[in-house]
GROMACS .gro file of C-alpha atoms in nm:
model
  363
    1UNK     CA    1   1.571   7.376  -2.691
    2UNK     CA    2   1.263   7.520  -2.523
    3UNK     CA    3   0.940   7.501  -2.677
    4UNK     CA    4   0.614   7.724  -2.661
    5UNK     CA    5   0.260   7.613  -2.762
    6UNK     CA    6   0.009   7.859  -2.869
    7UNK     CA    7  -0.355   7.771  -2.992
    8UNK     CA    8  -0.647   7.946  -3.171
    9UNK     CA    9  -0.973   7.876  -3.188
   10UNK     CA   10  -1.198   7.755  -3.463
   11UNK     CA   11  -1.520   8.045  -3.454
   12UNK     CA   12  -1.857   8.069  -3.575
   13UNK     CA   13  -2.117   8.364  -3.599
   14UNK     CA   14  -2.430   8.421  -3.419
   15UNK     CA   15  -2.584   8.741  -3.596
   16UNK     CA   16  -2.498   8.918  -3.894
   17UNK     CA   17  -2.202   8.722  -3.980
   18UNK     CA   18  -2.276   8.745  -4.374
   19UNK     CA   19  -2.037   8.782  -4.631
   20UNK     CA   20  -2.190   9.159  -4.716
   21UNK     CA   21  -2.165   9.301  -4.405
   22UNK     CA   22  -1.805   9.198  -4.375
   23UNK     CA   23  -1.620   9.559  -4.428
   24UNK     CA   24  -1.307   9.452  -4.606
   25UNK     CA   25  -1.433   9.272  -4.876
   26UNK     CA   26  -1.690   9.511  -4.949
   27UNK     CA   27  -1.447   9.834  -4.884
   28UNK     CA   28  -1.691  10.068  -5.000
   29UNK     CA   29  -1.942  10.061  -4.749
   30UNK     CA   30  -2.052  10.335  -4.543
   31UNK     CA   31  -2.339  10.162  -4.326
   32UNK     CA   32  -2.276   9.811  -4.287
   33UNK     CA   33  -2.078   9.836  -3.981
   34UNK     CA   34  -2.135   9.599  -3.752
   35UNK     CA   35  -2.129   9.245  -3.673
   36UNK     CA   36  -2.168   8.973  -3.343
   37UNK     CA   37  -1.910   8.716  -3.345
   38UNK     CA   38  -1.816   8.418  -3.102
   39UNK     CA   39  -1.502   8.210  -3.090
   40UNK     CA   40  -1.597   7.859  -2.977
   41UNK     CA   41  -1.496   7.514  -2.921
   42UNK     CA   42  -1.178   7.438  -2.807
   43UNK     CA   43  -1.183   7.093  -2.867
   44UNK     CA   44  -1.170   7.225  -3.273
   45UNK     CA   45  -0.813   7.385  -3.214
   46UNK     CA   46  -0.511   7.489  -3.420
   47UNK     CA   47  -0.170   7.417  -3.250
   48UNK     CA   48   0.125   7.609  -3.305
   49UNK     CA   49   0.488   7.475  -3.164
   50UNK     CA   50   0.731   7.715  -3.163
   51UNK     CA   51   1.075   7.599  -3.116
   52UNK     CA   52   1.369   7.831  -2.978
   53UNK     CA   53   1.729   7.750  -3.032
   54UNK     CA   54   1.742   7.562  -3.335
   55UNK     CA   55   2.037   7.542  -3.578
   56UNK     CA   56   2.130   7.829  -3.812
   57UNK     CA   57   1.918   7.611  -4.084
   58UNK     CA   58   1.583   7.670  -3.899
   59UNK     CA   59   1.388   7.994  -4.025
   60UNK     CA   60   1.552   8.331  -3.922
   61UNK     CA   61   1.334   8.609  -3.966
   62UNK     CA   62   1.534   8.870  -3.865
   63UNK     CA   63   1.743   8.871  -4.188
   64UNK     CA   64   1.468   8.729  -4.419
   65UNK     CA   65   1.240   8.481  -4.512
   66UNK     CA   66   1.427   8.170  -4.604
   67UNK     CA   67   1.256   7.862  -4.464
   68UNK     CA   68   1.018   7.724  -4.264
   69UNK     CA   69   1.131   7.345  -4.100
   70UNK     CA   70   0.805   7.153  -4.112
   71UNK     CA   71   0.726   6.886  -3.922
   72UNK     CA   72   0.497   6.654  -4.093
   73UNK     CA   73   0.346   6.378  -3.824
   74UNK     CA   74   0.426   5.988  -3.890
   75UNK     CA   75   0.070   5.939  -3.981
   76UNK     CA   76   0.110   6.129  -4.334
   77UNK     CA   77  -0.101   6.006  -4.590
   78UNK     CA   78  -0.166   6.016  -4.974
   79UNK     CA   79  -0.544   6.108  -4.786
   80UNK     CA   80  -0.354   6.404  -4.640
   81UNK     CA   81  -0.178   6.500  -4.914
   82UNK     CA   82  -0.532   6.456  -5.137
   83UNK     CA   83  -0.714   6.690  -4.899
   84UNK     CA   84  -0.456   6.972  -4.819
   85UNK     CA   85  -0.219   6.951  -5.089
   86UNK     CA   86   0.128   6.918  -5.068
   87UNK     CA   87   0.154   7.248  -4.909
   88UNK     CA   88  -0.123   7.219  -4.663
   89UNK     CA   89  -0.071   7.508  -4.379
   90UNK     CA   90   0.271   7.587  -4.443
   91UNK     CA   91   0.202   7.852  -4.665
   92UNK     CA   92   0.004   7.999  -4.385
   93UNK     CA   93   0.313   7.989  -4.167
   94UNK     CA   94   0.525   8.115  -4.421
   95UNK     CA   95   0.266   8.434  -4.491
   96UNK     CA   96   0.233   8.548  -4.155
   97UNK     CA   97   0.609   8.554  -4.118
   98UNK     CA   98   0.683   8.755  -4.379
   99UNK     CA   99   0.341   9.014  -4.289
  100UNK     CA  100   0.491   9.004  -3.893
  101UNK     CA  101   0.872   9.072  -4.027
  102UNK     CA  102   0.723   9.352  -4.246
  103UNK     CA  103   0.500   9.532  -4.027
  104UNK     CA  104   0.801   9.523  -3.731
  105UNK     CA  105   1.022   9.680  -3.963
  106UNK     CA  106   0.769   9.918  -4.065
  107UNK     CA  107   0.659  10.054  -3.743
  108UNK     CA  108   1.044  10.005  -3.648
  109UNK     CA  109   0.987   9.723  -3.392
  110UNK     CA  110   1.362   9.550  -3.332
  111UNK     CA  111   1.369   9.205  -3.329
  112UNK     CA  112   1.608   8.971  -3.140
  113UNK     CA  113   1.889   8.776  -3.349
  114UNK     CA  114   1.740   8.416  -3.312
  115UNK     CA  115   1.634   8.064  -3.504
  116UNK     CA  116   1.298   7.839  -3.479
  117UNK     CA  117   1.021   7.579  -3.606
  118UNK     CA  118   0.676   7.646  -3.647
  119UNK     CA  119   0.479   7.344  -3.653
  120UNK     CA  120   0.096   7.299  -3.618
  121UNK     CA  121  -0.170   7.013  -3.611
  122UNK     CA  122  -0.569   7.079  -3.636
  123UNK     CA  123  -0.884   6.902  -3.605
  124UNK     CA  124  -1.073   7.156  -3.723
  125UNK     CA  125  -1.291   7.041  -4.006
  126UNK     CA  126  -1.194   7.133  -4.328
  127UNK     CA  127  -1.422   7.367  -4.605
  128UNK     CA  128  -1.666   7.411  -4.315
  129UNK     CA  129  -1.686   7.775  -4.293
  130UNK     CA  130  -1.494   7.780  -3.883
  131UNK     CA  131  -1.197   7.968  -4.033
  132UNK     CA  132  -0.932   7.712  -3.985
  133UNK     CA  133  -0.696   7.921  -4.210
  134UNK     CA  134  -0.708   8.241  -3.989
  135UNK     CA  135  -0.692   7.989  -3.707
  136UNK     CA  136  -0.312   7.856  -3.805
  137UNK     CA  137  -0.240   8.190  -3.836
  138UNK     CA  138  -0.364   8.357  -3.574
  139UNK     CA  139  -0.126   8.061  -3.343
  140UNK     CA  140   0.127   8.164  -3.524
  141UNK     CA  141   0.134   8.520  -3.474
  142UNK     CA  142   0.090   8.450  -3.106
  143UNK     CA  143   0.390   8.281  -3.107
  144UNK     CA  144   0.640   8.506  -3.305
  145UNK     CA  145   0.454   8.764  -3.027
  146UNK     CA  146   0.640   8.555  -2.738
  147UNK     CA  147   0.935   8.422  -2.901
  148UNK     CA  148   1.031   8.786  -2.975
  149UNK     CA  149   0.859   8.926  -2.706
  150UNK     CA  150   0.704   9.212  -2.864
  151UNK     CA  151   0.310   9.172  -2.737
  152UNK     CA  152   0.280   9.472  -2.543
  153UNK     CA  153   0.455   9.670  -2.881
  154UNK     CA  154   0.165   9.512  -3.144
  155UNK     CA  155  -0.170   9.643  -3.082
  156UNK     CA  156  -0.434   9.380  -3.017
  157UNK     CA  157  -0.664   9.584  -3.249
  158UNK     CA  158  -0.387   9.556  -3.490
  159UNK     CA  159  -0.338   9.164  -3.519
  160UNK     CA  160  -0.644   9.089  -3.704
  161UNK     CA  161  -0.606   9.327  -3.996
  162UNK     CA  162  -0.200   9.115  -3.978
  163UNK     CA  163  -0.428   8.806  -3.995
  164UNK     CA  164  -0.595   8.927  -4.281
  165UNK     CA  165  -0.282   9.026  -4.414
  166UNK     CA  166  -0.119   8.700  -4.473
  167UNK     CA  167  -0.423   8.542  -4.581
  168UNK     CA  168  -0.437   8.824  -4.892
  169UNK     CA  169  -0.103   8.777  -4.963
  170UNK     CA  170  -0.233   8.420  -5.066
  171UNK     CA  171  -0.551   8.506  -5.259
  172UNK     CA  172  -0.759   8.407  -4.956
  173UNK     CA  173  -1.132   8.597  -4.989
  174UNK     CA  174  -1.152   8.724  -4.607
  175UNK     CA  175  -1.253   9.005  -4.359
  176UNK     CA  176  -1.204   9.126  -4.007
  177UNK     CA  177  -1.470   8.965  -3.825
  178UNK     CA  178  -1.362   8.595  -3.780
  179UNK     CA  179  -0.996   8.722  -3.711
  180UNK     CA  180  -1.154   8.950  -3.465
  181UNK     CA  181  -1.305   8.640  -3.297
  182UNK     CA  182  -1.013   8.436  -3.267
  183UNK     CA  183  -0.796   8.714  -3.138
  184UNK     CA  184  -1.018   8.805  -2.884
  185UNK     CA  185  -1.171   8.520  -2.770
  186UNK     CA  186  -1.473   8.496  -2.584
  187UNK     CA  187  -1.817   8.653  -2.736
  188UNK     CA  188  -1.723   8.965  -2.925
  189UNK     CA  189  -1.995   9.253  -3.051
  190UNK     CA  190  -1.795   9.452  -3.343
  191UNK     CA  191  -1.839   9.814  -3.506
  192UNK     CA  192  -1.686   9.776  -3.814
  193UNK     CA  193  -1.822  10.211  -3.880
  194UNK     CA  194  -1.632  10.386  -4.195
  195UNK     CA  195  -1.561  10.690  -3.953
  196UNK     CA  196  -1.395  10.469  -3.687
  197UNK     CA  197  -1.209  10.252  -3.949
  198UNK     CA  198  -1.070  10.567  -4.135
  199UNK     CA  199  -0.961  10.735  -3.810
  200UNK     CA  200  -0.836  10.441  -3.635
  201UNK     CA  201  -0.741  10.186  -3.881
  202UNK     CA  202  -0.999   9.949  -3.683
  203UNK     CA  203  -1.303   9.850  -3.580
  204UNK     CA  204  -1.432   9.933  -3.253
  205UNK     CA  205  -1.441   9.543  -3.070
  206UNK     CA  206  -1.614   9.507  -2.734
  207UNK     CA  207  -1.620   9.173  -2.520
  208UNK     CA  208  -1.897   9.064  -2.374
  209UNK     CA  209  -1.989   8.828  -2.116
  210UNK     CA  210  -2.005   8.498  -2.236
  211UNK     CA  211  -2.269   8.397  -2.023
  212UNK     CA  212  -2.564   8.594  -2.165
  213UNK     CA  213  -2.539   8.307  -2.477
  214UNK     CA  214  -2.756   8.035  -2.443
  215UNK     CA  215  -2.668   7.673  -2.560
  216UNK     CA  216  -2.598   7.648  -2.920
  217UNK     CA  217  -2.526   7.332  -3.154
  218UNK     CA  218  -2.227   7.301  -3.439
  219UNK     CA  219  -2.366   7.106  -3.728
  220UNK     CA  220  -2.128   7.027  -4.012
  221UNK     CA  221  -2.122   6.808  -4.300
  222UNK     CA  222  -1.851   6.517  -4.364
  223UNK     CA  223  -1.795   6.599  -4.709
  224UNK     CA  224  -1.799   7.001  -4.709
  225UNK     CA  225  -1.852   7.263  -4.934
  226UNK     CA  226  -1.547   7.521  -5.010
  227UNK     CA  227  -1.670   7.809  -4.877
  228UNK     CA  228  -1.501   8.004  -5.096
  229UNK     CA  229  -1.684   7.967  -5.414
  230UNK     CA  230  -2.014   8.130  -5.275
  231UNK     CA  231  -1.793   8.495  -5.227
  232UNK     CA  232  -1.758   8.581  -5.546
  233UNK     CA  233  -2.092   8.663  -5.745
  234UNK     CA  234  -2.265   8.880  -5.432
  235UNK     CA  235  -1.942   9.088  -5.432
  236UNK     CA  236  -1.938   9.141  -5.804
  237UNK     CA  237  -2.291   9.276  -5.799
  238UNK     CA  238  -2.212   9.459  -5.480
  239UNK     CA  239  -1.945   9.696  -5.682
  240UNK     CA  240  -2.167   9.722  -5.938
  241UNK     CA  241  -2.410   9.867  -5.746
  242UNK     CA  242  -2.725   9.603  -5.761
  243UNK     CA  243  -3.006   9.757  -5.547
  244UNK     CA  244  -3.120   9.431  -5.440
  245UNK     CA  245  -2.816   9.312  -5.314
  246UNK     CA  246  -2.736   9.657  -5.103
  247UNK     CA  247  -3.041   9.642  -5.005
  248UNK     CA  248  -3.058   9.303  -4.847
  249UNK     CA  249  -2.717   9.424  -4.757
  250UNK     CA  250  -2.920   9.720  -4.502
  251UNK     CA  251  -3.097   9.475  -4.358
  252UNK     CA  252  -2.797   9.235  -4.310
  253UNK     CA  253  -2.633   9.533  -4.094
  254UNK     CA  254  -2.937   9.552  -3.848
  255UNK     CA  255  -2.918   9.225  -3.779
  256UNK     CA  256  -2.627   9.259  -3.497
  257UNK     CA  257  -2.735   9.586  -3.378
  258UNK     CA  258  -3.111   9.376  -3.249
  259UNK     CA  259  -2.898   9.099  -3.182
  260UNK     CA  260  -2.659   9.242  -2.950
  261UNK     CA  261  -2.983   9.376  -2.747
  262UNK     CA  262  -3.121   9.056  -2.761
  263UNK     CA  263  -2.855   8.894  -2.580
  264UNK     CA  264  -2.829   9.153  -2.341
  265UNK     CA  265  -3.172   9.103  -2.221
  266UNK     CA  266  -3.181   8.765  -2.291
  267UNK     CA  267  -3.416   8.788  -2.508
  268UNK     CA  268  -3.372   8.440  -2.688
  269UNK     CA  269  -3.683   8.395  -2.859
  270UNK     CA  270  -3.621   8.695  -3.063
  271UNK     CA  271  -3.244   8.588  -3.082
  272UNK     CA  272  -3.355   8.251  -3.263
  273UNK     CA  273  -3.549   8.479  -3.477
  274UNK     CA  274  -3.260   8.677  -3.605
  275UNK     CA  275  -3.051   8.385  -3.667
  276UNK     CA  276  -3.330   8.235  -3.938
  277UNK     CA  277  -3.389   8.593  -4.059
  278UNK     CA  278  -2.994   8.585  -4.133
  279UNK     CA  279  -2.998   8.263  -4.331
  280UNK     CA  280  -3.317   8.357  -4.514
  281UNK     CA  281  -3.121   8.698  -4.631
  282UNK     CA  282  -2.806   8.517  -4.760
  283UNK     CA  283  -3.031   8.290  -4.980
  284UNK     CA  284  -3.223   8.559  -5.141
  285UNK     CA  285  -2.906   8.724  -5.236
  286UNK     CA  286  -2.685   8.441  -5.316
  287UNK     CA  287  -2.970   8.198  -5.440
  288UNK     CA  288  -3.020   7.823  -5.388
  289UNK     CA  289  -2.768   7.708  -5.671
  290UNK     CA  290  -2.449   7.981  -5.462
  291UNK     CA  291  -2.513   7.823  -5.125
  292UNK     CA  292  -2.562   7.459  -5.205
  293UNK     CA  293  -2.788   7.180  -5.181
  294UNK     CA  294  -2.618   6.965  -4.926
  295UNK     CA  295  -2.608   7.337  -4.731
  296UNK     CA  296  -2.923   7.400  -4.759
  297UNK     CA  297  -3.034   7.073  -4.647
  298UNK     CA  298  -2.815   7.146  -4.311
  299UNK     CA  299  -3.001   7.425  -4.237
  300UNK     CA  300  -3.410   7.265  -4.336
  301UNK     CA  301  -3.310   6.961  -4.100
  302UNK     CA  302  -3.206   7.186  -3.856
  303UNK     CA  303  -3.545   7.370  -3.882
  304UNK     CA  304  -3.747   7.078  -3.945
  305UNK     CA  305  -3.778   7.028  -3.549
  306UNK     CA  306  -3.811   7.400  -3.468
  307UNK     CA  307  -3.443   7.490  -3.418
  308UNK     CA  308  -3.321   7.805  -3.499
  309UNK     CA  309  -3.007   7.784  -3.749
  310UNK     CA  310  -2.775   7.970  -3.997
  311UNK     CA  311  -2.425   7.922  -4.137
  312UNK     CA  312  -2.116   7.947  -3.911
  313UNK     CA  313  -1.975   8.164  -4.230
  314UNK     CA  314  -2.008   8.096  -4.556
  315UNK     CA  315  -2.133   7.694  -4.540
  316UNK     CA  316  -2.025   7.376  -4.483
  317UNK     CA  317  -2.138   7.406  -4.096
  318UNK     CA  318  -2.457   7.559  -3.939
  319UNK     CA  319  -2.499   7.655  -3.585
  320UNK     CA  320  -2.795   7.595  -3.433
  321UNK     CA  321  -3.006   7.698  -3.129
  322UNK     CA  322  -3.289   7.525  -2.932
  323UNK     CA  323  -3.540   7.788  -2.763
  324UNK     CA  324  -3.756   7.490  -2.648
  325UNK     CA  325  -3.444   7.317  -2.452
  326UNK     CA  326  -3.327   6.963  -2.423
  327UNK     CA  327  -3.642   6.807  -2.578
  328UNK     CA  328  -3.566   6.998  -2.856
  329UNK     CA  329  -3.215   6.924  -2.879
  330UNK     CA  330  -3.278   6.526  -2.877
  331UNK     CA  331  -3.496   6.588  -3.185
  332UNK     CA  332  -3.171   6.796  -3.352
  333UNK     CA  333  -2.917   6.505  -3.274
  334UNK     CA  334  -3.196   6.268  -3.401
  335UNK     CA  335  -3.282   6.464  -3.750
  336UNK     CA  336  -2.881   6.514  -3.816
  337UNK     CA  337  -2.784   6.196  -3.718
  338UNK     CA  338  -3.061   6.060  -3.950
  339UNK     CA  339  -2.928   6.324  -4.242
  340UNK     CA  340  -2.621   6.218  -4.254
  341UNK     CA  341  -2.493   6.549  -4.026
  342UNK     CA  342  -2.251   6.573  -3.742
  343UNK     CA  343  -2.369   6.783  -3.412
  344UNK     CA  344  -2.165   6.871  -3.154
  345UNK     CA  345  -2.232   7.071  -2.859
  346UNK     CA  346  -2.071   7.396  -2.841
  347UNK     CA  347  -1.788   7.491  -2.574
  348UNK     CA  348  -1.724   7.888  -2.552
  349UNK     CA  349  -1.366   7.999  -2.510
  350UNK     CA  350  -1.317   8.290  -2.310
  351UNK     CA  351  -1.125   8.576  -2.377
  352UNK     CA  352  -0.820   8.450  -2.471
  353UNK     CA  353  -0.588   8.833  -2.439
  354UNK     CA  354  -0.337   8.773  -2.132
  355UNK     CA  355  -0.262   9.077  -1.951
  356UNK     CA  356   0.008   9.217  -2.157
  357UNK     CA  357  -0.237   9.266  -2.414
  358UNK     CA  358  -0.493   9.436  -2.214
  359UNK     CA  359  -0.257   9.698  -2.122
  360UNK     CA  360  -0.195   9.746  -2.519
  361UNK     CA  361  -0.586   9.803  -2.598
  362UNK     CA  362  -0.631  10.140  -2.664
  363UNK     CA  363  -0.933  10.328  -2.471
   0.00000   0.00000   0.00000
């Protein structure tokens, strides 16, 4: 039996990475186009085994979707069970399989006669807005990539919309952007326009150098919110066509655009400036009550010592970013600590595309 190990990054959003400028929940949006996402922290990882050469019980794709062997750990607990349900990420696993089998067949892909395991672990905190579901996935897909050795045949623009795919096919509320991230790796500046996306099927994704960002801070909370529950009012007004929420929704699209020039010229004074101005949007659309008053706390602490913050996505973390420097950050770790708050420092993962997968980007 040989054995692969794939893993994906959790992610969180520097600029405009608001629920309303997030094109495929809001499919009827001709200008917000754009967003600035990073994927970060690899010590907050999904792992995905793969195992090759298992008996004829172990999940065979080719034919259909039967079964998925999952390995639960020794250290299974009723807390587990509480927290993730008896299910937990297997019915990520078991998505993505059928959404990869699907789309090979479609776009007549042949794949190799051949059993396996998917297993995964995470410390990625739960309900905290760093996409651990899309995380799972995105592992997985990386494996069934290798095990059936099909990378250079599945577009790496491609694999996020499959991300998004097999989170839909569970009822998961979702968009591009953090699957975008987590593909990619690295810092990521994303042009999500309605001319691109109808003549491409994608959004236009560009890396960029991942040392133009300066130091930024995770904070999360221990006991999260789901992140979730704070989709669903803003996108029911949305279709109806509220004026104040497309029009916070304008602004909201501007946001990467200055961003991305911000970073470029390092410009991190008017970068911290941007990140408050995106918090301070989501509340006046989604309103105190939507986001959460253990959320909303996160965020005042942060700013209470001059820091620069906004959610990772849609709460249960903040990230956070010091323009004054270390003096500044001792006063974060102090105020969070004090709060009740976890901080860690963040890690940036590179790109994360091997070379295979550079040769399948389109121009």
């Amino acid at each position: 039996m040989s054995t692969s190990e794939e893993q994906s990054p959790s992610r969180l959003a520097i600029s405009g990475r608001l629920f309303v400028s997030n094109p495929p929940r809001i499919s009827s949006s001709d200008r917000i186009h754009s967003t600035i996402s990073s994927s970060l922290i690899p010590s907050i990882t999904w792992f995905v085994l793969l195992h090759r050469d298992l008996p004829e019980h172990a999940m065979h794709i080719h034919t259909r979707i039967v079964n998925i062997v999952y390995v639960f750990s020794d250290t299974l607990t009723v807390n587990r069970v509480e927290s993730e349900g008896y299910y937990g990420g297997v019915r990520l696993l078991m998505s993505i399989c059928k959404v990869f089998k699907k789309f090979c067949s479609e776009k007549g892909i042949h794949l190799k006669e051949g059993n396996f395991t998917l297993s995964y672990e995470t410390n990625i905190p739960r309900q905290t807005g760093l996409s651990g579901s899309s995380a799972i996935i995105c592992a997985a897909l990386n494996c069934l990539l290798d095990f059936y050795q099909v990378r250079h045949l599945v577009s790496v623009e491609i694999r996020p919309q499959l991300i998004l795919n097999a989170e839909n096919e569970l009822g998961i509320v979702a968009g591009l952007q953090d699957r975008v991230a987590q593909v990619y790796g690295g810092l990521v500046y994303m042009d999500f326009s309605k001319e691109h996306m109808d003549k491409y099927g994608h959004g236009k994704y560009l890396p960029m150098d991942v040392s133009l960002l300066p130091p930024f801070h995770l904070i999360y909370a221990e006991n999260p919110s789901d992140s979730g529950k704070v989709h669903s009012t803003v996108r029911k007004r949305w279709l109806e066509g509220d004026k104040i929420i497309r029009s916070a929704m304008e602004e909201v699209a501007e946001i990467p655009l200055r961003g991305r020039v911000a970073l470029m010229e390092k410009n991190y004074e008017e970068l911290a400036r941007l990140i408050n101005y995106n918090f301070d949007l989501r509340r006046r659309m989604f309103g105190d009550e939507a986001l959460g008053s253990l959320n909303i706390r996160m965020i005042e602490t942060a700013r209470s010592v001059g820091a620069a913050a906004k959610f990772t996505g849609s709460g249960g973390a903040a990230v956070a970013f010091c323009p004054e420097g270390p003096a500044q950050v001792d006063l974060l770790e102090s105020a969070c600590r004090k709060a009740g708050f976890v901080v860690l420092s963040v890690t940036v993962v590179p790109s994360v595309l091997h070379e295979v997968d550079l040769q399948s980007l389109s121009n």
